[in-house]
Amino acid sequence: MSSVTDKLFADGRELKLSNRVGKGGEGEVFSLVDIPGHAVKRYFPQIAGDRESKIRAMVGSRVSASATTVAFPEQVVTDGRGKFVGFMMRLVDKHKEIHELQTPSSRQKHFPKADYRFLVRVALNVARVFAQVHSTGCVVGDINQRGILVSQNATVALIDADSFQFIHNGERHLCVVGVPEYTPPELQGRSLKEIVRTKDHDAFGLAVCIFQILCMDRHPFSGRFKAGDMPLEKAISEFRFAYSGRNTEMEPPPGSVKLSDFPPYLRMNFEDAFAPDHVGKRPAPEMWVKSLEELEHSLRPCSKNRLHHFSRLAQDCPWCRMEATYGRPLFVNPDIEPIIVGDSKVDDSKGWMIDVAALLAAVNNCTIPTSVSIALPPIDQTLTPSAEAQQQRDSQWLSPLVRLAGVGITALGVYSLTVKHPVILFSIGLIGFGLFLLFKKGEEKGATLIARHFQTWSKIKTAVQAIQAKAPLDKVQKTKSEALVAIEQYQTLSKSYEKVRVEYNGKRQKEQLESYLSGFPLRRASIPKLRTSDFAALASYNFHTAFDVKTRNVQQVQGIGPVKEANLKAWVRGLEAKFQYNPNYTAEDQAKIRAKQAEIVTKQKGQDDRIKSLIAQLQAEVKAFESWRTQNHPELLTLFRELSQLECDIRAAGGTVPAKDTIAPHSSGYRSTPVWGAGTASTITQPARGVSSPCPICGSAMRLRTARRGRHPGSSFWGCTRFPRCKGTRPY
């Protein structure tokens, strides 16, 4: 039996081992002194015999040359007696296990400058690596978070390649293990020792991995079952994708992303990967590459936080929603060097500085009325009467002659009654006709013209109200209010920046304890009764460290009952017992303060961009509004020419031109929230119920009437006081 100190050889060359860089259940990994960039995996003696044929087949097929980002076996390693002990492979150094990136608390420690664009690029590279593996004919099989490594440059590498399923010259070398949370539904609960894995099985685990990267470590099958407990493995076996548009009877954890936050192609891939009708035809790695490239191209920065990037197809920022739910930042950039950008710079006491007074002046210089009315054209006084007016004026001379004729005919009728043997009916007829002519009321001077005047003025009012209603007033006032709110939010952030150091000094012991407990990730803990699927479920509910367990209720997580909760709390208490407060101001304290300041500066920069964008938008909208106010309205000019002619004709016919009531201005319907510097909020003025507006036909007063027939007998309505001459009505 060989020992660790025995000489090792690869292809006849003696290998000089350096530091041990890893240890697992099958063996140990050592870097090499004389072959940079390479390492040796040395199996434990009881394991080596079972692995020899597979490793020799992998090396013989030169599979490592086809996938440069995978730590495939390159050469067989033997001891001095020629006995197989392991293999030589590429050394994957300066990489971290992928859960250190996708878990927010670990990301801030190991990838402090990583924003969401970095995560999307990593997910894209994971898909590309899987495509490389499948191109070699291998199947990963045992997909897990410790086998996928990530560098600070977002490159991805796979290790433990000796566990991959490999078929060579008809000989099957199977992958006999697997982690339940990455195992597809059709394999859940089955022994994997005799199962030939397929690329479609890998496609399920790859989809889970991509979902966790993009969704802040949420597992796609971890959520709240509507009808009781639902362990993660059972949820997977029953295809209960918690975020699906299908009815899976599962709800996502609070503060989670939504599928609608992603572009359509990516949403479709997740649905297909986790749906029962797509077993055997799940999205391949190449399809994920395409959809993730679509997501990468659609990313835009959040207007409130520059570290937040999300798809422009999403309705709002999912990371702002998540931070609002849990109260902790997802992304923190500790670098806030004193830089100057335009008129802005980082100040030690205020953070990101902008000229608030100048920005306020720019907003308030945009004068916007609370209501709008358009100028009406003047009445043309130079017109001459029309022929119709002349005819109506001439008809007025007939009225005295008609009444005189009435007197004569009436007298004749009376006389005929006094003669001997009168024709009574004829006499009465003469008297009646004479009285009719005598008392016939002559038409009001210019009555027809006056009625048309009322109708034309009603059309003018309707046209004016329609034009005023189209005024872009609400839009401009809304933009102005948003700009003022953004300035106020910036100032609130500046006050928070001022208080960071003072507040930290007041709670240093608490901060140190939080930092201490946050350094113990759940995924690395050994806690009785808790399985890997429990840790995945905890992560889906934003439980990542001992600090999360201490400060929140773990029983909200599906599958975590009183016993597991007690074990988790006992683990936290054991860690707390070892905590020691350091009263001295440390470099870690400075780093914590700097990180908090950097978080605020990032938000201040976001508000700065938003304020300037809103001001530019406001100025453009004000200019467009002023242009609208000065434009001509041809339909009004036509109506006013008609009204001018009617007024000229009424005067010519001897009538009195009716008074024209005023047209109310259009008040803004936008109700702004009163904010600092915003002034008084606008209001909507509506007529009180029970008070009628003028008649829509003639403009006269109206009175309340009750319908006696028609479709709604007994209902109330407004009717013109000039009825039946005018039949104008309005609903009540």
XYZ file of C-alpha atoms in Angstrom:
732
model
C 0.000 0.000 0.000
C 1.444 3.359 -1.062
C 1.631 6.317 1.297
C 1.384 10.067 0.762
C 5.190 10.329 0.829
C 5.716 7.784 -1.983
C 7.052 9.024 -5.265
C 4.447 9.542 -7.954
C 4.865 9.363 -11.714
C 2.944 10.461 -14.791
C 4.022 9.200 -18.201
C 7.382 8.203 -16.719
C 8.033 11.621 -15.197
C 8.358 12.026 -11.454
C 5.906 14.513 -9.973
C 6.781 16.876 -7.143
C 3.727 17.577 -4.997
C 3.228 20.935 -3.336
C 0.362 22.093 -1.120
C -2.857 20.175 -0.650
C -5.573 22.273 -2.265
C -8.571 20.063 -1.590
C -9.911 16.962 0.091
C -13.117 15.017 -0.513
C -14.724 11.674 0.130
C -12.636 9.918 -2.529
C -9.196 11.455 -2.155
C -6.991 14.542 -1.976
C -5.807 17.125 -4.514
C -2.266 18.531 -4.532
C -0.731 21.266 -6.667
C 2.549 20.511 -8.476
C 5.844 22.290 -7.961
C 7.334 21.728 -11.392
C 4.208 21.792 -13.591
C 2.447 25.118 -13.037
C -1.296 25.167 -13.595
C -1.689 21.474 -12.928
C -2.599 19.293 -9.966
C -2.827 15.657 -8.958
C -5.865 13.930 -7.540
C -4.754 11.025 -5.414
C -7.476 8.541 -4.510
C -7.701 6.896 -1.144
C -6.406 3.314 -1.462
C -9.854 1.734 -0.999
C -11.236 3.879 -3.857
C -8.444 3.724 -6.444
C -9.228 0.237 -7.769
C -12.810 1.138 -8.637
C -11.736 4.267 -10.549
C -8.784 2.964 -12.555
C -10.565 1.707 -15.684
C -12.653 4.884 -16.014
C -9.641 7.200 -15.608
C -7.548 5.234 -18.090
C -10.427 5.390 -20.601
C -10.791 9.184 -20.156
C -7.068 9.774 -20.535
C -6.855 7.456 -23.541
C -9.681 9.255 -25.340
C -7.976 12.631 -24.753
C -11.336 14.072 -23.706
C -9.524 16.864 -21.826
C -8.457 18.458 -25.126
C -12.109 19.085 -26.075
C -13.107 21.006 -22.949
C -10.455 23.399 -21.671
C -12.663 24.708 -18.839
C -13.201 21.264 -17.283
C -10.683 19.533 -15.008
C -10.686 16.274 -16.989
C -7.995 13.650 -16.304
C -5.000 14.307 -18.591
C -2.489 11.705 -17.480
C -2.605 8.574 -15.328
C -0.597 8.828 -12.086
C 1.095 5.753 -10.567
C 3.375 5.065 -7.641
C 6.938 3.774 -7.871
C 5.691 0.222 -8.445
C 3.477 1.277 -11.346
C 0.292 0.918 -9.369
C -2.589 3.269 -10.256
C -3.143 5.971 -7.603
C -4.913 8.809 -9.452
C -4.565 11.285 -12.280
C -3.092 14.634 -13.273
C -5.414 17.457 -14.349
C -5.586 21.217 -14.834
C -5.432 23.131 -11.565
C -8.435 25.360 -11.089
C -7.143 28.046 -8.744
C -8.376 31.541 -7.845
C -11.938 30.316 -8.202
C -14.745 30.063 -5.667
C -17.589 27.577 -5.418
C -20.616 28.998 -7.181
C -22.780 29.229 -4.054
C -20.345 31.876 -2.777
C -21.503 34.047 -5.692
C -25.239 33.376 -5.764
C -25.699 33.766 -1.989
C -25.930 37.549 -1.329
C -24.059 37.548 1.996
C -21.188 35.422 0.627
C -21.097 37.394 -2.624
C -20.386 40.623 -0.743
C -17.404 38.905 0.881
C -15.954 36.906 -2.025
C -17.213 38.920 -5.039
C -17.713 42.433 -3.591
C -17.763 44.168 -6.984
C -20.150 41.736 -8.664
C -23.394 43.308 -9.861
C -26.254 41.568 -11.636
C -24.525 41.840 -15.021
C -21.743 39.696 -13.529
C -24.274 37.072 -12.397
C -25.872 36.900 -15.832
C -22.455 36.480 -17.464
C -21.618 33.659 -15.024
C -24.915 31.896 -15.797
C -24.110 32.254 -19.494
C -20.661 30.717 -18.962
C -22.123 27.841 -16.936
C -24.360 26.986 -19.893
C -21.376 27.188 -22.251
C -19.321 24.825 -20.069
C -22.153 22.286 -20.009
C -22.326 22.516 -23.785
C -18.581 21.716 -23.905
C -19.025 18.686 -21.650
C -21.891 17.334 -23.730
C -19.879 17.822 -26.930
C -17.364 15.299 -25.544
C -20.080 12.691 -25.084
C -19.937 12.971 -21.304
C -22.845 13.623 -18.949
C -22.131 15.542 -15.724
C -24.674 13.561 -13.708
C -23.774 14.718 -10.218
C -24.521 18.432 -10.585
C -23.864 20.297 -7.362
C -22.729 23.698 -6.171
C -19.261 22.558 -5.129
C -18.402 21.189 -8.535
C -18.938 24.521 -10.343
C -16.267 27.156 -9.708
C -16.253 30.861 -10.605
C -13.391 33.345 -10.962
C -13.345 37.087 -10.370
C -13.532 37.480 -14.156
C -16.812 35.492 -14.353
C -15.103 32.514 -16.003
C -16.493 29.115 -14.999
C -14.773 25.770 -14.523
C -16.053 22.304 -13.609
C -14.166 20.017 -11.264
C -14.735 16.400 -10.153
C -14.875 15.480 -13.837
C -13.822 11.948 -12.924
C -17.358 11.422 -11.593
C -18.953 12.285 -14.966
C -20.698 9.540 -16.892
C -18.361 8.451 -19.697
C -19.031 5.854 -22.376
C -16.017 4.721 -24.422
C -15.830 1.906 -26.963
C -19.146 0.551 -25.709
C -17.966 0.442 -22.093
C -20.187 2.394 -19.687
C -18.673 4.284 -16.801
C -21.709 5.566 -14.934
C -22.204 8.427 -12.514
C -23.588 6.687 -9.453
C -24.317 9.681 -7.177
C -26.418 12.814 -7.270
C -27.710 15.651 -5.114
C -31.544 15.533 -4.757
C -32.154 19.234 -5.428
C -30.522 18.919 -8.894
C -31.962 15.494 -9.725
C -34.850 15.473 -12.261
C -38.327 14.314 -11.216
C -38.132 11.009 -13.078
C -35.018 9.999 -11.068
C -36.108 11.249 -7.632
C -35.981 8.493 -5.005
C -34.334 5.968 -7.341
C -30.951 4.324 -6.930
C -28.542 5.869 -9.418
C -26.011 3.040 -9.453
C -27.438 1.303 -12.540
C -29.081 4.263 -14.315
C -27.602 5.514 -17.564
C -27.808 9.299 -17.358
C -28.790 11.385 -20.371
C -28.129 14.942 -21.470
C -31.794 15.635 -20.731
C -31.186 14.679 -17.081
C -28.325 17.200 -17.034
C -30.659 19.763 -18.604
C -32.845 19.701 -15.488
C -29.927 20.261 -13.102
C -28.509 22.973 -15.362
C -31.874 24.800 -15.314
C -31.941 24.644 -11.499
C -28.394 25.991 -11.344
C -29.165 28.891 -13.722
C -32.350 29.728 -11.801
C -30.398 29.917 -8.530
C -27.749 32.194 -10.057
C -30.305 34.579 -11.559
C -32.719 34.539 -8.599
C -30.432 35.128 -5.603
C -30.061 31.462 -4.554
C -33.799 30.668 -4.742
C -34.534 27.060 -5.628
C -37.249 26.836 -8.306
C -39.185 24.159 -6.389
C -38.953 25.699 -2.934
C -42.009 27.646 -1.814
C -45.239 27.465 0.120
C -47.559 24.576 -0.740
C -51.202 25.650 -0.489
C -52.384 22.385 1.072
C -49.785 21.555 3.762
C -46.146 20.430 3.835
C -44.270 19.779 0.619
C -40.632 18.580 0.987
C -38.319 19.758 -1.773
C -37.711 16.284 -3.227
C -41.461 15.623 -3.417
C -42.092 19.025 -5.011
C -39.524 18.153 -7.690
C -40.968 14.681 -8.275
C -44.451 16.218 -8.750
C -43.209 18.993 -11.091
C -44.373 21.746 -8.694
C -42.356 24.648 -10.097
C -43.191 27.377 -7.553
C -42.826 30.259 -10.022
C -44.751 28.674 -12.891
C -47.673 30.068 -14.816
C -49.138 26.563 -14.504
C -51.298 25.732 -11.494
C -48.742 23.899 -9.345
C -50.432 24.807 -6.029
C -47.129 26.362 -4.943
C -46.407 29.997 -4.080
C -42.899 31.522 -4.251
C -41.276 32.724 -1.015
C -41.869 36.398 -0.152
C -39.657 38.977 -1.827
C -38.792 36.683 -4.731
C -38.345 37.466 -8.385
C -41.136 36.765 -10.874
C -40.845 35.052 -14.232
C -42.226 38.255 -15.753
C -38.960 39.945 -14.682
C -37.191 38.019 -17.481
C -37.427 38.137 -21.294
C -39.935 35.754 -22.943
C -37.405 33.223 -24.286
C -35.819 32.779 -20.848
C -39.250 32.421 -19.197
C -40.158 29.749 -21.752
C -36.938 27.830 -21.045
C -37.673 27.701 -17.301
C -41.251 26.560 -17.907
C -40.114 23.866 -20.361
C -37.269 22.653 -18.125
C -39.606 22.053 -15.182
C -42.810 20.929 -16.959
C -43.995 17.283 -17.052
C -44.719 17.400 -20.787
C -41.100 18.296 -21.606
C -39.339 15.321 -20.032
C -36.912 14.139 -22.689
C -36.941 17.444 -24.541
C -35.778 19.964 -21.948
C -33.816 23.026 -23.129
C -30.253 22.082 -24.043
C -27.257 24.205 -22.962
C -27.191 25.918 -26.360
C -30.771 27.106 -25.846
C -29.816 28.556 -22.465
C -26.895 30.372 -24.085
C -29.264 32.017 -26.546
C -31.836 33.056 -23.908
C -29.180 34.310 -21.479
C -27.588 36.403 -24.234
C -31.048 37.918 -24.788
C -31.259 38.709 -21.060
C -27.742 40.187 -21.049
C -28.569 42.515 -23.942
C -31.803 43.642 -22.271
C -30.216 44.683 -18.954
C -30.574 48.305 -17.860
C -29.521 50.098 -14.645
C -32.107 50.869 -11.993
C -32.889 54.582 -11.633
C -32.772 54.243 -7.838
C -29.666 52.085 -7.413
C -26.869 51.905 -9.979
C -25.800 48.458 -8.751
C -29.198 47.080 -9.697
C -29.522 45.907 -13.281
C -32.605 44.182 -14.644
C -34.349 43.485 -17.922
C -35.941 46.482 -19.606
C -38.948 44.211 -20.191
C -39.651 44.016 -16.434
C -42.214 46.385 -14.958
C -40.000 47.385 -12.029
C -36.690 46.525 -10.365
C -36.882 43.070 -8.708
C -33.832 43.784 -6.521
C -35.461 46.899 -5.043
C -38.493 44.735 -4.235
C -36.330 42.096 -2.597
C -34.318 44.602 -0.572
C -37.544 46.245 0.583
C -38.764 42.850 1.829
C -35.634 41.803 3.726
C -34.061 45.164 4.541
C -30.541 44.168 3.450
C -28.650 45.167 0.284
C -28.105 42.537 -2.389
C -25.174 44.333 -4.033
C -22.525 46.494 -2.365
C -19.543 48.133 -4.038
C -16.996 49.182 -1.386
C -15.044 51.443 -3.763
C -15.978 55.122 -3.303
C -12.765 56.874 -4.266
C -12.927 60.726 -4.320
C -13.814 61.270 -7.963
C -15.345 64.163 -9.859
C -17.953 63.605 -12.551
C -19.238 66.816 -14.137
C -20.633 68.976 -11.336
C -20.774 66.046 -8.897
C -18.201 64.501 -6.587
C -17.883 62.317 -3.497
C -17.605 64.298 -0.278
C -16.494 62.724 3.018
C -19.416 64.206 4.930
C -22.290 64.132 2.412
C -21.485 61.396 -0.086
C -22.299 62.032 -3.752
C -22.613 65.803 -4.083
C -24.875 67.624 -6.526
C -26.002 71.244 -6.779
C -29.457 70.881 -5.234
C -30.227 74.615 -5.422
C -29.527 74.725 -9.152
C -31.609 71.620 -9.789
C -34.505 73.009 -7.736
C -34.310 76.270 -9.646
C -34.401 74.370 -12.927
C -37.547 72.549 -11.805
C -39.333 75.561 -10.323
C -38.505 77.755 -13.320
C -40.813 75.520 -15.315
C -44.059 77.410 -14.666
C -47.107 75.225 -15.118
C -50.704 76.443 -14.653
C -53.152 74.398 -12.587
C -55.787 74.854 -15.292
C -55.848 75.730 -18.955
C -58.187 77.769 -21.158
C -57.726 78.619 -24.801
C -58.147 82.139 -26.189
C -61.358 82.548 -28.203
C -61.346 84.415 -31.559
C -62.975 87.897 -31.479
C -66.415 88.634 -32.968
C -66.038 90.213 -36.409
C -67.818 93.618 -36.309
C -67.228 94.479 -39.984
C -69.738 92.029 -41.484
C -72.863 93.144 -43.424
C -76.349 91.640 -42.839
C -77.312 88.625 -44.930
C -80.383 88.400 -47.235
C -82.108 86.253 -44.618
C -81.796 89.051 -42.055
C -83.261 91.542 -44.553
C -86.257 89.266 -45.182
C -86.951 88.870 -41.474
C -86.755 92.644 -40.980
C -89.224 93.275 -43.891
C -91.660 90.724 -42.456
C -91.982 92.849 -39.327
C -93.976 95.545 -41.349
C -96.845 93.117 -41.977
C -97.797 92.794 -38.315
C -99.795 96.120 -37.993
C -101.682 95.417 -41.253
C -102.641 91.933 -40.045
C -104.042 93.303 -36.782
C -105.982 96.045 -38.666
C -107.493 93.371 -40.921
C -108.466 91.440 -37.786
C -110.394 94.444 -36.434
C -112.297 94.864 -39.727
C -113.210 91.165 -40.075
C -114.329 90.973 -36.456
C -116.565 94.079 -36.947
C -118.060 92.543 -40.096
C -118.886 89.377 -38.219
C -120.642 91.321 -35.440
C -122.586 93.335 -37.972
C -123.776 90.191 -39.779
C -125.346 88.994 -36.547
C -127.547 92.137 -36.347
C -129.119 91.861 -39.776
C -132.410 90.132 -40.369
C -132.109 86.398 -40.963
C -128.358 86.181 -40.222
C -126.195 83.149 -41.187
C -125.046 82.436 -37.651
C -122.237 80.042 -38.439
C -120.795 82.334 -41.066
C -120.953 85.293 -38.657
C -119.263 83.351 -35.855
C -116.560 82.226 -38.267
C -115.838 85.798 -39.280
C -115.632 86.889 -35.666
C -113.261 84.007 -34.785
C -110.926 84.597 -37.708
C -110.894 88.336 -37.020
C -110.004 87.773 -33.359
C -107.218 85.365 -34.422
C -105.652 87.999 -36.648
C -106.174 90.680 -34.025
C -104.466 88.791 -31.209
C -101.930 86.757 -33.211
C -98.558 87.215 -31.525
C -95.948 88.298 -33.961
C -92.695 86.412 -34.139
C -89.968 87.765 -31.870
C -87.601 89.932 -33.829
C -84.884 87.637 -35.239
C -86.229 84.600 -33.306
C -84.937 82.063 -35.846
C -81.529 83.704 -35.890
C -81.414 83.770 -32.071
C -82.156 80.020 -31.889
C -79.324 79.345 -34.314
C -77.088 81.620 -32.232
C -77.729 79.442 -29.136
C -76.960 76.281 -31.101
C -73.733 77.689 -32.557
C -72.522 78.913 -29.159
C -73.260 75.438 -27.708
C -71.118 73.889 -30.477
C -68.327 76.359 -29.673
C -68.403 75.455 -25.973
C -68.318 71.743 -26.773
C -65.380 72.237 -29.148
C -63.478 74.384 -26.636
C -63.977 71.868 -23.830
C -62.786 69.030 -26.075
C -59.675 70.981 -27.083
C -58.881 71.960 -23.469
C -59.333 68.365 -22.302
C -56.546 67.320 -24.706
C -54.058 69.712 -23.130
C -50.886 67.826 -22.007
C -51.212 69.424 -18.570
C -51.406 66.324 -16.371
C -48.279 64.841 -17.948
C -46.190 67.968 -17.284
C -47.383 68.329 -13.682
C -46.673 64.645 -12.994
C -43.109 64.956 -14.294
C -42.499 68.075 -12.200
C -43.785 66.364 -9.070
C -41.579 63.310 -9.748
C -38.519 65.546 -10.163
C -39.181 67.241 -6.819
C -39.702 63.876 -5.116
C -36.404 62.610 -6.555
C -34.579 65.680 -5.189
C -36.117 65.098 -1.766
C -35.084 61.419 -1.859
C -31.532 62.446 -2.722
C -31.459 64.785 0.288
C -32.767 62.015 2.533
C -29.896 59.812 1.348
C -27.423 62.619 2.081
C -28.701 62.841 5.666
C -28.348 59.066 5.991
C -24.745 59.309 4.762
C -23.985 61.889 7.447
C -25.265 59.527 10.153
C -23.452 56.344 9.059
C -20.388 56.733 11.270
C -22.318 58.072 14.275
C -24.875 55.269 14.100
C -22.172 52.648 13.668
C -20.288 53.890 16.716
C -23.468 53.511 18.747
C -23.928 49.853 17.862
C -20.435 48.482 17.302
C -20.954 45.424 19.481
C -24.145 44.554 17.628
C -22.402 45.124 14.290
C -19.496 42.924 15.302
C -21.861 40.141 16.364
C -23.757 40.455 13.073
C -20.511 40.321 11.119
C -19.333 37.345 13.188
C -22.537 35.327 12.705
C -22.730 36.308 9.028
C -19.378 34.573 8.588
C -20.940 31.152 9.233
C -22.847 30.035 6.120
C -25.583 27.458 6.545
C -24.425 25.401 3.567
C -21.178 24.572 5.367
C -22.799 23.777 8.708
C -23.315 20.276 10.060
C -26.632 20.411 11.904
C -28.526 17.314 13.059
C -31.656 16.379 11.056
C -30.949 18.938 8.281
C -30.292 17.630 4.757
C -28.959 19.412 1.692
C -32.532 19.924 0.467
C -33.338 21.710 3.746
C -30.453 24.110 3.163
C -31.713 24.761 -0.376
C -35.188 25.515 1.004
C -33.711 27.845 3.653
C -31.737 29.688 0.983
C -34.946 30.181 -1.025
C -36.356 32.064 1.951
C -33.185 34.171 2.262
C -31.659 32.179 5.138
C -27.964 31.968 4.314
C -26.014 32.493 7.554
C -26.238 32.055 11.318
C -27.255 35.710 11.575
C -30.341 35.079 9.406
C -31.351 32.166 11.659
C -30.913 34.328 14.763
C -32.994 37.264 13.541
C -35.879 35.606 11.649
C -38.416 32.823 12.052
C -37.122 29.712 10.280
C -40.435 27.856 10.642
C -41.831 29.902 7.756
C -39.699 27.664 5.521
C -41.419 24.586 4.113
C -40.150 21.454 5.880
C -38.541 23.239 8.864
C -40.519 22.206 11.933
C -39.877 22.603 15.689
C -37.144 19.931 15.863
C -35.076 21.341 13.008
C -35.652 24.866 14.299
C -34.343 23.850 17.728
C -31.230 22.337 16.163
C -30.637 25.493 14.110
C -31.043 27.735 17.162
C -28.698 25.484 19.176
C -26.088 25.836 16.428
C -26.402 29.629 16.571
C -26.167 29.673 20.382
C -22.995 27.612 20.195
C -21.464 30.153 17.832
C -22.585 33.096 19.980
C -20.906 31.564 23.005
C -17.573 31.837 21.217
C -18.053 35.473 20.180
C -15.711 38.045 21.751
C -16.320 41.765 21.445
C -13.333 43.844 20.382
C -13.637 47.394 21.788
C -10.765 48.634 19.606
C -11.593 50.247 16.292
C -10.509 47.711 13.683
C -9.951 47.636 9.940
C -13.123 45.561 9.713
C -15.053 48.388 11.387
C -13.704 50.818 8.799
C -14.633 48.411 6.031
C -18.187 48.093 7.376
C -18.594 51.867 7.480
C -17.117 52.226 4.014
C -19.408 49.537 2.643
C -22.473 51.280 4.062
C -21.323 54.624 2.680
C -20.692 53.023 -0.704
C -24.219 51.626 -0.699
C -25.650 55.112 -0.085
C -23.393 56.736 -2.698
C -24.594 54.212 -5.256
C -28.195 55.187 -4.529
C -27.307 58.887 -4.595
C -25.768 58.460 -8.050
C -28.934 56.748 -9.176
C -31.048 59.644 -7.909
C -28.677 62.137 -9.564
C -29.199 60.436 -12.929
C -32.954 60.269 -12.360
C -33.222 63.963 -11.375
C -31.321 65.158 -14.435
C -33.324 62.884 -16.711
C -36.616 64.144 -15.242
C -35.571 67.791 -15.575
C -34.682 67.292 -19.247
C -38.012 65.538 -19.750
C -39.860 68.325 -17.895
C -38.279 71.086 -19.965
C -39.190 69.287 -23.188
C -42.777 68.759 -21.991
C -43.163 72.419 -20.944
C -41.952 73.503 -24.374
C -44.435 71.142 -26.032
C -47.212 72.477 -23.765
C -46.481 76.101 -24.684
C -46.473 75.153 -28.350
C -49.879 73.534 -27.878
C -51.292 76.645 -26.184
C -50.382 78.929 -29.102
C -51.599 76.765 -31.947
C -54.637 77.687 -34.064
C -57.826 75.635 -34.093
C -59.501 75.840 -37.572
C -62.775 74.340 -36.331
C -63.121 77.201 -33.806
C -62.396 79.848 -36.432
C -65.146 78.418 -38.659
C -67.672 78.386 -35.792
C -66.800 81.975 -34.758
C -67.248 83.250 -38.313
C -70.734 81.689 -38.249
C -71.453 83.238 -34.811
C -70.255 86.691 -35.949
C -72.594 86.594 -38.955
C -75.521 85.532 -36.767
C -74.951 88.423 -34.336
C -74.789 90.878 -37.256
C -78.045 89.432 -38.668
C -79.860 89.542 -35.293
C -79.068 93.222 -34.912
C -80.182 93.890 -38.507
C -83.481 92.097 -37.849
C -84.095 94.321 -34.845
C -83.445 91.571 -32.267
C -81.218 91.505 -29.179
C -78.044 89.427 -29.309
C -78.174 86.800 -26.486
C -75.516 86.981 -23.785
C -72.801 84.301 -24.046
C -71.984 82.462 -20.807
C -68.339 81.852 -19.879
C -66.517 78.628 -20.665
C -64.842 77.129 -17.582
C -61.111 76.381 -17.914
C -59.969 72.765 -17.825
C -58.517 71.886 -14.417
C -55.743 69.321 -14.171
C -56.889 65.865 -13.171
C -53.442 64.998 -11.781
C -53.414 64.987 -8.000
C -49.809 65.327 -6.956
C -48.623 64.206 -3.554
C -47.531 67.292 -1.599
C -43.734 67.151 -1.400
C -40.954 69.420 -0.292
C -40.709 72.319 -2.751
C -43.694 71.162 -4.786
C -46.248 73.789 -3.724
C -49.981 73.198 -3.588
C -51.434 70.067 -5.123
C -53.855 70.601 -7.981
C -57.518 69.711 -7.604
C -60.442 68.822 -9.829
C -63.445 71.150 -9.746
C -66.749 69.409 -10.444
C -70.278 70.851 -10.485
C -72.236 70.012 -7.332
C -75.056 67.514 -7.709
C -78.412 69.287 -8.015
C -77.000 72.334 -9.819
C -77.590 72.317 -13.576
C -75.337 73.700 -16.274
C -76.967 75.769 -19.110
C -79.102 74.208 -21.813
C -76.893 72.481 -24.386
C -79.017 73.858 -27.288
C -79.940 77.458 -26.463
C -77.921 78.203 -23.331
C -80.968 79.150 -21.251
C -81.519 78.083 -17.656
C -82.797 74.572 -16.999
C -85.122 73.165 -14.341
C -85.589 69.725 -12.856
C -88.323 67.669 -14.515
C -89.761 64.157 -14.102
C -90.178 61.829 -17.079
C -93.806 60.680 -17.541
C -93.222 58.286 -20.392
C -90.418 56.845 -22.484
C -87.865 54.248 -21.414
C -87.372 55.611 -17.866
C -90.720 56.931 -16.541
C -90.443 58.561 -13.123
C -86.742 59.382 -13.481
C -85.438 62.933 -13.065
C -83.729 64.993 -15.758
C -82.892 68.617 -16.539
C -85.146 70.289 -19.123
C -84.858 73.695 -20.778
C -87.113 76.438 -19.337
C -87.969 77.456 -22.934
C -89.718 74.111 -23.587
C -91.583 73.407 -25.888
C -89.869 75.985 -28.084
C -86.487 74.462 -27.060
C -86.209 70.764 -26.242
C -82.739 70.710 -24.715
C -82.178 68.152 -21.899
C -79.359 66.871 -19.661
C -79.169 63.807 -17.391
C -79.516 64.442 -13.671
